[in-house]
mmCIF file of C-alpha atoms in Angstrom:
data_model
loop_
_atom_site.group_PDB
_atom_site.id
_atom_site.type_symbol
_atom_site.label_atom_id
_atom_site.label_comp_id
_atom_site.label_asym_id
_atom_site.label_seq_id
_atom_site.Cartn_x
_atom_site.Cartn_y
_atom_site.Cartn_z
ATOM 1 C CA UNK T 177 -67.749 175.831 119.888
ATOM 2 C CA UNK T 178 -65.085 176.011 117.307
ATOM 3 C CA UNK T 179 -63.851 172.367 115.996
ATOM 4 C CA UNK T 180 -59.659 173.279 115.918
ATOM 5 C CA UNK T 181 -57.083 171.778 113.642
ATOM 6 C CA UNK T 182 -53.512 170.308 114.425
ATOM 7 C CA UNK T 183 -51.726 173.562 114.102
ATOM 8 C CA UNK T 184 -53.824 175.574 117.096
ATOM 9 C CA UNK T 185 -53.787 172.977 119.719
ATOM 10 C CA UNK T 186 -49.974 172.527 118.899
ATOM 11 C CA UNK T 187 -49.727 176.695 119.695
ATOM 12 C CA UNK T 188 -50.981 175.688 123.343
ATOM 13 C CA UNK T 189 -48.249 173.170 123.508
ATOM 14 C CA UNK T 190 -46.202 176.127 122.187
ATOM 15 C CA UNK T 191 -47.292 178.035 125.649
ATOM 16 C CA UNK T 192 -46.402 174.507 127.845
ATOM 17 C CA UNK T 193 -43.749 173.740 126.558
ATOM 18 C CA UNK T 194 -41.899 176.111 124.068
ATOM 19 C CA UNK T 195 -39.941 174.475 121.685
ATOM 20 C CA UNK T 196 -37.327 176.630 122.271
ATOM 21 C CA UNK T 197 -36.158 175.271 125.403
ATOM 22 C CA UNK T 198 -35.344 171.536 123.857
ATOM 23 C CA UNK T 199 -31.718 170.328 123.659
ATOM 24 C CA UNK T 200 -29.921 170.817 120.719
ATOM 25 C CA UNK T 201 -30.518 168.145 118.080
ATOM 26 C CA UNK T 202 -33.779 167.083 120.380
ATOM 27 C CA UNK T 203 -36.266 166.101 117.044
ATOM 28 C CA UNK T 204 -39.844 167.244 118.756
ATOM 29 C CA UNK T 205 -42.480 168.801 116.775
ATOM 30 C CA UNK T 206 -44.403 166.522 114.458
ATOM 31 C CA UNK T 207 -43.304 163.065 113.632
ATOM 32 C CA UNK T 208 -45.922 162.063 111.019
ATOM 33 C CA UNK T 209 -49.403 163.217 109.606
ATOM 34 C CA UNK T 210 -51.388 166.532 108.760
ATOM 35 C CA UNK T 211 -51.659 169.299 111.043
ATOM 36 C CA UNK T 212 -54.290 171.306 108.940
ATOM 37 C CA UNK T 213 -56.374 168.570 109.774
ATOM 38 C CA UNK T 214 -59.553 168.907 112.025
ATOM 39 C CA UNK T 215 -58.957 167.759 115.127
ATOM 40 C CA UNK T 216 -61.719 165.929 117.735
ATOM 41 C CA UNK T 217 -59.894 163.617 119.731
ATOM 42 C CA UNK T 218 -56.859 163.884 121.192
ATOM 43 C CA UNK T 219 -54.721 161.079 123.531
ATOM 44 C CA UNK T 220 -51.246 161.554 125.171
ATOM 45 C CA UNK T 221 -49.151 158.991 125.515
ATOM 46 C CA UNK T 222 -45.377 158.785 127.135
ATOM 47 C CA UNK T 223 -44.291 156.330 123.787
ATOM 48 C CA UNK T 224 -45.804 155.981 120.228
ATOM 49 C CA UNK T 225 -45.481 152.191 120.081
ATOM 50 C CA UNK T 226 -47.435 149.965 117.585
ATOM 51 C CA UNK T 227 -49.813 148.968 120.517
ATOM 52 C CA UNK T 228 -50.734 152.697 121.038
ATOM 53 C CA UNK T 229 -51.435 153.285 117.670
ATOM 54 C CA UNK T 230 -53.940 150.284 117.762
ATOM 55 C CA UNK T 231 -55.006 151.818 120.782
ATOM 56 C CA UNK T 232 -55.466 155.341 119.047
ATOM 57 C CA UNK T 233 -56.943 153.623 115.906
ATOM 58 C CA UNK T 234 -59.386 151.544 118.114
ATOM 59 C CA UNK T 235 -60.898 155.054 119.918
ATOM 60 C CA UNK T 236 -60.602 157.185 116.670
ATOM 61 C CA UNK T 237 -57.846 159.272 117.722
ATOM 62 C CA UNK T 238 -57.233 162.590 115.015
ATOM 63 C CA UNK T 239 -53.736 163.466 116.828
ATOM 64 C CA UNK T 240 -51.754 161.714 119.030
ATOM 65 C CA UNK T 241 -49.503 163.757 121.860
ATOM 66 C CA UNK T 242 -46.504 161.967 122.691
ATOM 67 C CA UNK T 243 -43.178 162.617 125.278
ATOM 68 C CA UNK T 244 -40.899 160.474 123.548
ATOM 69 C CA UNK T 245 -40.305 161.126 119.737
ATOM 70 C CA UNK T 246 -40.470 157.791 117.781
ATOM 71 C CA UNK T 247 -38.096 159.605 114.854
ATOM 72 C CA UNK T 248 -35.719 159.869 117.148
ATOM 73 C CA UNK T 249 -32.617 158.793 114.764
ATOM 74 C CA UNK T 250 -33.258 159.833 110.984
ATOM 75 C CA UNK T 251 -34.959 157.520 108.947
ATOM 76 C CA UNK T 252 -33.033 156.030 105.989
ATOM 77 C CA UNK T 253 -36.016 153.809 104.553
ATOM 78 C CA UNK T 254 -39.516 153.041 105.727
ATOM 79 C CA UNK T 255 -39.793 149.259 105.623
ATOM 80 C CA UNK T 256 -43.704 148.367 106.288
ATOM 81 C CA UNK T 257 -42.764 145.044 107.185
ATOM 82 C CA UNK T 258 -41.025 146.029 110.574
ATOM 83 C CA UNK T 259 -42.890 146.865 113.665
ATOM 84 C CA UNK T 260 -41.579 150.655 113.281
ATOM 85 C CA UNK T 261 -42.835 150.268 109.406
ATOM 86 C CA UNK T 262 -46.029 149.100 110.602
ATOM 87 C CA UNK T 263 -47.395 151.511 112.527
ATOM 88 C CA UNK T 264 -46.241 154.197 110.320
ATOM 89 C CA UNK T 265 -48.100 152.820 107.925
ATOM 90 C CA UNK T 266 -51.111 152.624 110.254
ATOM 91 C CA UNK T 267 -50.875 156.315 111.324
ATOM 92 C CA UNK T 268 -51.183 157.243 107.846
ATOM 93 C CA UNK T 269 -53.816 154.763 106.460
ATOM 94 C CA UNK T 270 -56.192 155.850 109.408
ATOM 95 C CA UNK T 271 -54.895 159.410 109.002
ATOM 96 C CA UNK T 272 -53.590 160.003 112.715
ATOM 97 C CA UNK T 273 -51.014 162.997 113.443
ATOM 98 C CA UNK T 274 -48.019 162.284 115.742
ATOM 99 C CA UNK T 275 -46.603 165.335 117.833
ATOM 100 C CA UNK T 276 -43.815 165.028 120.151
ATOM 101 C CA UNK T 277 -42.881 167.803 123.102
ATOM 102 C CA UNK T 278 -39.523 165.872 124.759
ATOM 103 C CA UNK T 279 -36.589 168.052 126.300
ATOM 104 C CA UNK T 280 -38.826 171.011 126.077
ATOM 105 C CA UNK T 281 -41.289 169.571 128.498
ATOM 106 C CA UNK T 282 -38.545 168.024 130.708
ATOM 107 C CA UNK T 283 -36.982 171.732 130.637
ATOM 108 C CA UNK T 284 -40.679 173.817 130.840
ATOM 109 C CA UNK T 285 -41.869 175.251 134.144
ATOM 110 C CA UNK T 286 -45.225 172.978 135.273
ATOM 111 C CA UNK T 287 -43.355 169.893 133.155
ATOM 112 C CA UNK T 288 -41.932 166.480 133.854
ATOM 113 C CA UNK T 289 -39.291 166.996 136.270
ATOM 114 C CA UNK T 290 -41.822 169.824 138.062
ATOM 115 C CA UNK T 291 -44.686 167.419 138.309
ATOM 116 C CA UNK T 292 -42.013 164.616 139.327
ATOM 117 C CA UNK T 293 -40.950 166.753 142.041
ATOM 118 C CA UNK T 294 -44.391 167.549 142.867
ATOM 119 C CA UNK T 295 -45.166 164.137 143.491
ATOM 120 C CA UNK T 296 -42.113 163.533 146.179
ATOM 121 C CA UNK T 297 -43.291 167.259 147.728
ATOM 122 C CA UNK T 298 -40.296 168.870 147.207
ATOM 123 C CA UNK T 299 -40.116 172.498 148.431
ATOM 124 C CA UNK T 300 -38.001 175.555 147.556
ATOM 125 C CA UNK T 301 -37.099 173.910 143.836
ATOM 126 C CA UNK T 302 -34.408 174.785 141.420
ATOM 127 C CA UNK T 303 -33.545 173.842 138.595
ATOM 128 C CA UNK T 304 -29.739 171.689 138.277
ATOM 129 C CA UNK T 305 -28.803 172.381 134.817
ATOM 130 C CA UNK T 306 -29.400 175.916 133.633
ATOM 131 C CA UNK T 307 -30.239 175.561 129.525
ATOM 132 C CA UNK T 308 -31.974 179.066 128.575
ATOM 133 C CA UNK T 309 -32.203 182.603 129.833
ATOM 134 C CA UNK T 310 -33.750 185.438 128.250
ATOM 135 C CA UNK T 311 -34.771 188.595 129.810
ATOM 136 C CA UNK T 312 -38.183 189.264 131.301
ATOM 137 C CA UNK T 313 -40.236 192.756 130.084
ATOM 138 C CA UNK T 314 -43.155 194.337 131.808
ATOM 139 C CA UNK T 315 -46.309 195.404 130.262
ATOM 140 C CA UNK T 316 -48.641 197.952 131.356
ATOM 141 C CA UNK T 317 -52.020 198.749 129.803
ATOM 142 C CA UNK T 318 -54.556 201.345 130.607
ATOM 143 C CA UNK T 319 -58.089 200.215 130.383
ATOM 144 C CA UNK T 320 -61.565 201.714 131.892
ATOM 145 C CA UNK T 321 -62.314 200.435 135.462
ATOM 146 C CA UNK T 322 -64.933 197.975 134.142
ATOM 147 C CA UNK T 323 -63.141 196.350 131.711
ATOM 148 C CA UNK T 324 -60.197 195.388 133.835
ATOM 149 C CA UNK T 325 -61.346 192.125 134.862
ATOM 150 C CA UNK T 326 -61.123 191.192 131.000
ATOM 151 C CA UNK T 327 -58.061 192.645 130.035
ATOM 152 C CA UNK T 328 -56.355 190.655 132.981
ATOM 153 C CA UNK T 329 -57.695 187.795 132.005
ATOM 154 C CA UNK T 330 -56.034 188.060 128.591
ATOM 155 C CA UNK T 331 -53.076 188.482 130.329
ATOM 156 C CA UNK T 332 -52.622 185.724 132.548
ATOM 157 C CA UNK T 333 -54.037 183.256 130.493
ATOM 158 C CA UNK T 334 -50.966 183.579 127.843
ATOM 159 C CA UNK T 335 -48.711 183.897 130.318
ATOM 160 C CA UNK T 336 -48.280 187.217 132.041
ATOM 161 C CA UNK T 337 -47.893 186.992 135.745
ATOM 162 C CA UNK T 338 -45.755 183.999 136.648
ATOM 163 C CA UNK T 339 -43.171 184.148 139.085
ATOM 164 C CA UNK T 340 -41.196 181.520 139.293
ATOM 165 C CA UNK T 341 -43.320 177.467 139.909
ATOM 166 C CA UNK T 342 -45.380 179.084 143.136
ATOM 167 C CA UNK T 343 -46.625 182.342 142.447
ATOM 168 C CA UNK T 344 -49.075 182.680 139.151
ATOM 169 C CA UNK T 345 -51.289 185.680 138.123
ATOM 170 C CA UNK T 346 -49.370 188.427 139.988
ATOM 171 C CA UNK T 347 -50.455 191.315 138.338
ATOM 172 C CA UNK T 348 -50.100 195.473 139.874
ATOM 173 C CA UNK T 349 -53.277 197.814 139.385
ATOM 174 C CA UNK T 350 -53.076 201.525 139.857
ATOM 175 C CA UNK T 351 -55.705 204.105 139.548
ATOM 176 C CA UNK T 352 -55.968 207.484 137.441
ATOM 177 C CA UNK T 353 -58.082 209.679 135.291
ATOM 178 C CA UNK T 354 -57.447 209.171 131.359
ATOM 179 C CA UNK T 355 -57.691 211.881 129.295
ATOM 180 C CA UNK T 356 -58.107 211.185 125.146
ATOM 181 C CA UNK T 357 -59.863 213.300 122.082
ATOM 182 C CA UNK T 358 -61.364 211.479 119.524
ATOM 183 C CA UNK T 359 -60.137 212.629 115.706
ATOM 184 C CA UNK T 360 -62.719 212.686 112.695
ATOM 185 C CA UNK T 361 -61.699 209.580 111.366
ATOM 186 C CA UNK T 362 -61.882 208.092 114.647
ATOM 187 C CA UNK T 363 -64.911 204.856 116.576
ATOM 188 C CA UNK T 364 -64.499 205.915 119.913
ATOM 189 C CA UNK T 365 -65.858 203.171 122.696
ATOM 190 C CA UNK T 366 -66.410 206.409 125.154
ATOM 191 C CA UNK T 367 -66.679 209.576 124.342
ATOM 192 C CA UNK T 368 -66.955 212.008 121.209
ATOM 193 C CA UNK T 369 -65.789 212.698 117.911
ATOM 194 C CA UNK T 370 -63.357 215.791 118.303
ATOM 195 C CA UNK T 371 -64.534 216.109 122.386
ATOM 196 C CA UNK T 372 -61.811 215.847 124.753
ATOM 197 C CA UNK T 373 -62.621 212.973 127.380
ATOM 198 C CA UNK T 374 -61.476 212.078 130.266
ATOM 199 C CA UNK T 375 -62.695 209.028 132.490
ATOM 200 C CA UNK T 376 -61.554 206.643 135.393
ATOM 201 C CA UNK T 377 -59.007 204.401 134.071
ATOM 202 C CA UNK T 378 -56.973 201.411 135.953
ATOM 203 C CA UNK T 379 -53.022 200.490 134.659
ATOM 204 C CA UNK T 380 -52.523 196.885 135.066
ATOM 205 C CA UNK T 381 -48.990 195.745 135.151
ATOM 206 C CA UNK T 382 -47.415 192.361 135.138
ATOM 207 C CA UNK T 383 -44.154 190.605 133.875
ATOM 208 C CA UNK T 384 -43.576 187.474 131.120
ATOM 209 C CA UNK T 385 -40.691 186.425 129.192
ATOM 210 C CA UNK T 386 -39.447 188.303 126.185
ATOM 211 C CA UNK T 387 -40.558 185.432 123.699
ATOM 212 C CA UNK T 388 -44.848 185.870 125.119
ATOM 213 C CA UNK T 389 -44.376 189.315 123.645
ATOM 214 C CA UNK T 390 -46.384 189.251 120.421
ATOM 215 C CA UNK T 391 -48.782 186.417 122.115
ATOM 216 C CA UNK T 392 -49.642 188.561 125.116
ATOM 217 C CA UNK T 393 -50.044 192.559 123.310
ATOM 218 C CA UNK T 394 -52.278 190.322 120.493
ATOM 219 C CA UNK T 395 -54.329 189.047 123.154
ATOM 220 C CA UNK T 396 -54.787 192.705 125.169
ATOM 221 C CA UNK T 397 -55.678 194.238 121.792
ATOM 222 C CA UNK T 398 -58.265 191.431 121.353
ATOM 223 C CA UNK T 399 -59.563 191.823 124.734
ATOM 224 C CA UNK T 400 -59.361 195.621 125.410
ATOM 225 C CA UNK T 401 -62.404 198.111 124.494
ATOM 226 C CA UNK T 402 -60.528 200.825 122.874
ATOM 227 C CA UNK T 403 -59.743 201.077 119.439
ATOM 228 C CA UNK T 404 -56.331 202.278 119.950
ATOM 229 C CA UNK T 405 -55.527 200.897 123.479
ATOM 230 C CA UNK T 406 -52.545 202.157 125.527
ATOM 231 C CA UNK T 407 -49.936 199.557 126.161
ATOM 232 C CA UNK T 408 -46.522 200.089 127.165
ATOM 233 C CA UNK T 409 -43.493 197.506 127.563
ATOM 234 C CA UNK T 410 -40.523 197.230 128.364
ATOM 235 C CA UNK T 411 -37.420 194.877 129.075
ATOM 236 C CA UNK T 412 -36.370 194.681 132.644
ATOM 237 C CA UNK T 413 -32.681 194.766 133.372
ATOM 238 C CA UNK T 414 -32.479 193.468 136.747
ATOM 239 C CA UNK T 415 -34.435 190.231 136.280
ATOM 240 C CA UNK T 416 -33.709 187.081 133.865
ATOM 241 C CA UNK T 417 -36.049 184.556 132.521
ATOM 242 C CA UNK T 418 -34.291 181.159 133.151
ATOM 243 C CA UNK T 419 -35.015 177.332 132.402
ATOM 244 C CA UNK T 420 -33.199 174.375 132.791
ATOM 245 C CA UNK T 421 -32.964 170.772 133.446
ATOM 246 C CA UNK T 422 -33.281 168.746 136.704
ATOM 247 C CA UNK T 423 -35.075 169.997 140.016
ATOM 248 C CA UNK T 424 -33.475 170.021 143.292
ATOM 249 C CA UNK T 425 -35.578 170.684 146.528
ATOM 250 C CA UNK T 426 -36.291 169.875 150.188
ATOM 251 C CA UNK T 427 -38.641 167.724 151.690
ATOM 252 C CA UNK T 428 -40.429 168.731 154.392
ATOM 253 C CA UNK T 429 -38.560 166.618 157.130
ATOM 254 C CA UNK T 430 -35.362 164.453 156.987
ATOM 255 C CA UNK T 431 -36.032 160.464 156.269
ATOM 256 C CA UNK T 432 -33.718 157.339 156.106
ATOM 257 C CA UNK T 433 -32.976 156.364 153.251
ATOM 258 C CA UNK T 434 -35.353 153.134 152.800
ATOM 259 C CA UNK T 435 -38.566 155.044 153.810
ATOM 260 C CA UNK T 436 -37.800 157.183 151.185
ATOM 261 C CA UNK T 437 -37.375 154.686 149.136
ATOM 262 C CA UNK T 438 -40.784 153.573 150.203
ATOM 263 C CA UNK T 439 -42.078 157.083 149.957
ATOM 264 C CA UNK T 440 -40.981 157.417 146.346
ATOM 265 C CA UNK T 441 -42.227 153.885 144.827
ATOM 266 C CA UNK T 442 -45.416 154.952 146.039
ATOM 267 C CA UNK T 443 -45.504 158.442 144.910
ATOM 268 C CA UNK T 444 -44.457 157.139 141.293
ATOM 269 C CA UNK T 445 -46.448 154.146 141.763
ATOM 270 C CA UNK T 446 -43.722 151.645 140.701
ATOM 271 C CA UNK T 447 -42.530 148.523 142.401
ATOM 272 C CA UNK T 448 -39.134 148.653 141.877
ATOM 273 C CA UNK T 449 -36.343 150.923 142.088
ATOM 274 C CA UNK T 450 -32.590 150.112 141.570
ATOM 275 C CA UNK T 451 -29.839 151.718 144.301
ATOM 276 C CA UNK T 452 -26.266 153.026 144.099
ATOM 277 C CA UNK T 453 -24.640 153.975 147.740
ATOM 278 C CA UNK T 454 -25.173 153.465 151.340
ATOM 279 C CA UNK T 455 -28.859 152.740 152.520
ATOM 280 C CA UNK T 456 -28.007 154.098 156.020
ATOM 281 C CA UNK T 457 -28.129 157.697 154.609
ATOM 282 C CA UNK T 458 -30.329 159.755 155.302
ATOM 283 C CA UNK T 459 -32.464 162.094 152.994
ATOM 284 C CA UNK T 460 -33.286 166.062 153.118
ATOM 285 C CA UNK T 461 -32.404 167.170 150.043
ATOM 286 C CA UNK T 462 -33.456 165.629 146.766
ATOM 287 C CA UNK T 463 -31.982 166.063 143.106
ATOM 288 C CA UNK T 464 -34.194 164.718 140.279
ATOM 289 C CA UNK T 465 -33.837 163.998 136.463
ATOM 290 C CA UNK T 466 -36.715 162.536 135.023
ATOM 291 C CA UNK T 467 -35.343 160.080 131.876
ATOM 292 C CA UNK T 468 -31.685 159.572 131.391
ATOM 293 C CA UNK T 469 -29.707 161.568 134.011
ATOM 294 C CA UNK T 470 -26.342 159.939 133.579
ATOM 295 C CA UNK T 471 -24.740 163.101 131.949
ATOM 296 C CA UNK T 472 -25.582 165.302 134.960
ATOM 297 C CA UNK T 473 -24.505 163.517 137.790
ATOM 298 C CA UNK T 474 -21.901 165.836 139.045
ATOM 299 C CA UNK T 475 -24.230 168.706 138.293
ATOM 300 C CA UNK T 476 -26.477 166.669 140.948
ATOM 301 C CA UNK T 477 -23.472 166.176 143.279
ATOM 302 C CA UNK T 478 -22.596 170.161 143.087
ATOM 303 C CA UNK T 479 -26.122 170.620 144.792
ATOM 304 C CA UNK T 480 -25.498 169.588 147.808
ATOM 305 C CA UNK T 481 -28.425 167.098 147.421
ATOM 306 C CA UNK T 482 -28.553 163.699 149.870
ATOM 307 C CA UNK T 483 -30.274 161.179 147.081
ATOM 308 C CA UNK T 484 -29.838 161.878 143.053
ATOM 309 C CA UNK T 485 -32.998 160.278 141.043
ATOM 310 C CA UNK T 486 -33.202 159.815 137.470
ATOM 311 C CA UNK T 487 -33.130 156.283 135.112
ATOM 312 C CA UNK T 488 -31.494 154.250 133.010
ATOM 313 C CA UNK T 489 -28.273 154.602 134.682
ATOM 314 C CA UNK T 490 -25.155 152.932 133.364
ATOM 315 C CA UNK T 491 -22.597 150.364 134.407
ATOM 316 C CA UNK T 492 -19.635 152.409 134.802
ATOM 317 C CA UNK T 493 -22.061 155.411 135.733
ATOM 318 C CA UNK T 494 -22.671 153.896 138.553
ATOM 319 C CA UNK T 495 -19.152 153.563 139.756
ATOM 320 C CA UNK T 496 -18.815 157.030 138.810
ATOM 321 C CA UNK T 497 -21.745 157.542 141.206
ATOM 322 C CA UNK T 498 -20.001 155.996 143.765
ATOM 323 C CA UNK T 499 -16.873 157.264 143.816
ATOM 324 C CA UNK T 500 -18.386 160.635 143.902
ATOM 325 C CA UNK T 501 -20.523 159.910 146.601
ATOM 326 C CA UNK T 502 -23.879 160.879 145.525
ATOM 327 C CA UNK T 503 -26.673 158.247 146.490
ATOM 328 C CA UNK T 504 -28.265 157.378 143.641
ATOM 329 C CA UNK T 505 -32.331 155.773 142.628
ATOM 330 C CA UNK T 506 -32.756 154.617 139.242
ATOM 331 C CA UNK T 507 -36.358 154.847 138.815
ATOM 332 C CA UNK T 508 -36.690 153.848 135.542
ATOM 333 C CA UNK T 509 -37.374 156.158 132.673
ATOM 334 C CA UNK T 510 -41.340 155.392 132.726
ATOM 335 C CA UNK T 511 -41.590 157.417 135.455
ATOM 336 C CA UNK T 512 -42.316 159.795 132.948
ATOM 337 C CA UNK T 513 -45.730 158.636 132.258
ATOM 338 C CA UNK T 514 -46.696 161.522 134.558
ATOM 339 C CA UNK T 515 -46.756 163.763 132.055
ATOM 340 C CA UNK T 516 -50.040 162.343 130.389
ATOM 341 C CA UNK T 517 -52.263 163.210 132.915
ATOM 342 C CA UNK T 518 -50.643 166.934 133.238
ATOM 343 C CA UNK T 519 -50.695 167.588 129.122
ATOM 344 C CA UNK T 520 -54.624 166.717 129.380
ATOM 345 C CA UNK T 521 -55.202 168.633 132.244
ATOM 346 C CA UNK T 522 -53.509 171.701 130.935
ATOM 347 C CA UNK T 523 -54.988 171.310 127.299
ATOM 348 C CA UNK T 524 -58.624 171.060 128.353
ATOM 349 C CA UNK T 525 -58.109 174.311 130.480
ATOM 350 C CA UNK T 526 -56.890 176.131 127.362
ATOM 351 C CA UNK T 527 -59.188 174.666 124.958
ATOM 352 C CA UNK T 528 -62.006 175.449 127.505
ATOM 353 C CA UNK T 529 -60.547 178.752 127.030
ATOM 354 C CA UNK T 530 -60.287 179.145 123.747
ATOM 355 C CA UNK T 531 -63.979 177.760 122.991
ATOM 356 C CA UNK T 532 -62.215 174.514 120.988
ATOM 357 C CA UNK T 533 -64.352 171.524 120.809
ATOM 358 C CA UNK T 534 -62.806 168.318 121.471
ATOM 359 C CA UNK T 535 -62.182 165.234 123.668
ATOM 360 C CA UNK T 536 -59.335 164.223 125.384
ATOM 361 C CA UNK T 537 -57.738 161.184 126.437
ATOM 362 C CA UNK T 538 -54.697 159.333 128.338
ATOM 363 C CA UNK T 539 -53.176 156.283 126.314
ATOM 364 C CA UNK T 540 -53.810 153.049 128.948
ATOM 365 C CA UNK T 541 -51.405 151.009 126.893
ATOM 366 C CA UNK T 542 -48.075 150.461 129.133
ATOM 367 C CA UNK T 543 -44.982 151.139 127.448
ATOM 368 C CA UNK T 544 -42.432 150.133 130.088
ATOM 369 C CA UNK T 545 -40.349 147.654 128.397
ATOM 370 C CA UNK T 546 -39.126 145.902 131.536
ATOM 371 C CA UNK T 547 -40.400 142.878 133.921
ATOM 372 C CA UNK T 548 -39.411 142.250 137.502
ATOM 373 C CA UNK T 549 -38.889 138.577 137.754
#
């Protein structure tokens, strides 16, 4: 097993959550450290507070995966005798790496506001703010019958084959007879030097988004037997990759209002919500914005949805909310937390993958600033 630095395990948050698809003037990426450093223990946490550095410090943490960017404003001066100045300090006396994926893992399919929406069993999601589109392509590759498991393989597991939030690995396999010659110069896997050959060969087909180009034809070349492989692609013009912000779904049958309520609290395991709107509503259709939602609420309301949820909802937002109608549950913005348990998930698949050695970890340190008294 291979011990990995900072730079390849951010390239698998590059396939979560694409940097690309954060907000304009969203800072992600790294906040402090090395990433050409060796990396052996990893923890995810939804904020990089001075307790979660102690935290990271206390289990020997190399790099540190957070939602939240602690550099969110730019820094005029580094003052070590603040609490912000502290623990930047600590990060780099005990050498720790800070990485932030924010909007981009709000925005990415599989991220916050999917897993959210997960959690309340939404069905038949979409997204409420669209932020990116780019067009899909299709590749095709010809490879002998039995190395087609392989070459599959290579391409679903960097991203080839994913329809929409339901439907992953869809891939199209047709049969023929391949026909080649060999040259001089040529290392043939089958076959003869200057011998035509011709053998059973399978296409395999599947779509991905125009950005997984490079990423996905690396990793068929990698994977494929032939020393010149076949591999065609092309863009499609009748379908669009697209991202955005927000999910809006069904649930599976209609509720009042206040079991929903109940539903929720439970699903996000939280004690409290606060309300905007009538409590004798009832609930089919559900909009969600994990974080800070107030800009989007008549996106939400052009839904159609019964119950908006997001947090940290304002004053006068909420009179907006009213007047507009739109039923509204501030959650709170911890809600995000949910995203820990996902990023660890997802990165020990890939680095099971990819052969990396390392551990991985969820911060236990709660960062919700607020008490119910």
């Amino acid at each position: 097993m291979k011990v990995a630095n900072g730079y390849e395990y951010t390239a698998i948050m590059e396939k979560i959550a694409p940097k690309k698809l954060a907000m304009q003037g969203d800072p992600i990426g790294l906040q402090v450290g090395d990433l050409s450093k060796k990396v052996r223990k990893i923890m995810f946490t939804l904020d990089v507070l001075e307790e979660v550095v102690d935290e990271a410090i206390e289990k020997k943490v190399d790099l540190i995966i957070a939602h939240h960017p602690f550099l969110y404003r730019p820094t005029q001066h580094i003052d070590t005798t603040t609490k912000q100045g502290k623990m930047i300090k600590k990060l780099i006396k005990h050498d720790i790496t800070v990485f932030a994926a924010h909007t981009n893992l709000d925005i990415a399919q599989g991220g916050v506001n999917d897993i959210l929406a997960g959690l309340l069993n939404l069905q038949d999601t979409t997204m409420i703010e669209e932020t990116y589109t780019e067009p899909y392509c299709k590749i095709a590759v010809y490879v002998p019958e039995n190395e087609l498991e392989s070459v599959r393989l290579a391409l679903v597991n960097n991203g080839a084959g994913q329809i929409g939030t339901a439907y992953s690995e869809c891939t199209f396999h047709t049969t023929g007879i391949g026909s080649f010659k060999p040259g001089a110069d040529a290392n043939p896997t089958i076959g003869e030097k200057e011998q035509l050959t011709s053998i059973p060969e399978v296409k395999i087909e599947a779509i991905f988004p125009q950005y997984l180009t490079e990423t996905i034809t690396k990793a068929v070349k990698i994977a494929h037997p032939y020393e010149e492989p076949a591999i065609d692609v092309y863009t499609l013009e009748t379908q669009t990759y697209k991202e955005g912000l927000g999910r809006v779904g069904t649930l599976p049958k209609k509720l009042g209002m206040v079991s929903f309520i109940d539903k929720l609290k439970t699903a996000f395991a939280i004690e409290n919500v606060r309300f905007i709107g009538d409590l004798k509503t009832t609930v089919k259709k559900v909009a969600i914005i994990g974080g800070d939602g107030n800009k989007f609420i008549h996106q939400a309301k052009a839904t159609g949805a019964d119950v908006f949820i997001t947090g940290d909802v304002y004053y006068h937002t909420g009179h907006d909310l009213l007047a507009i109608n739109l039923p509204t549950i501030d959650a709170g913005h911890n809600i995000e937390k949910v995203m820990k348990g996902y990023l660890k998930t997802k990165m020990e698949e890939q680095a099971k993958i990819l052969d990396y050695e390392a551990e991985f970890i969820v911060s236990e340190v709660n960062t919700d600033p607020f008490q119910f008294c």
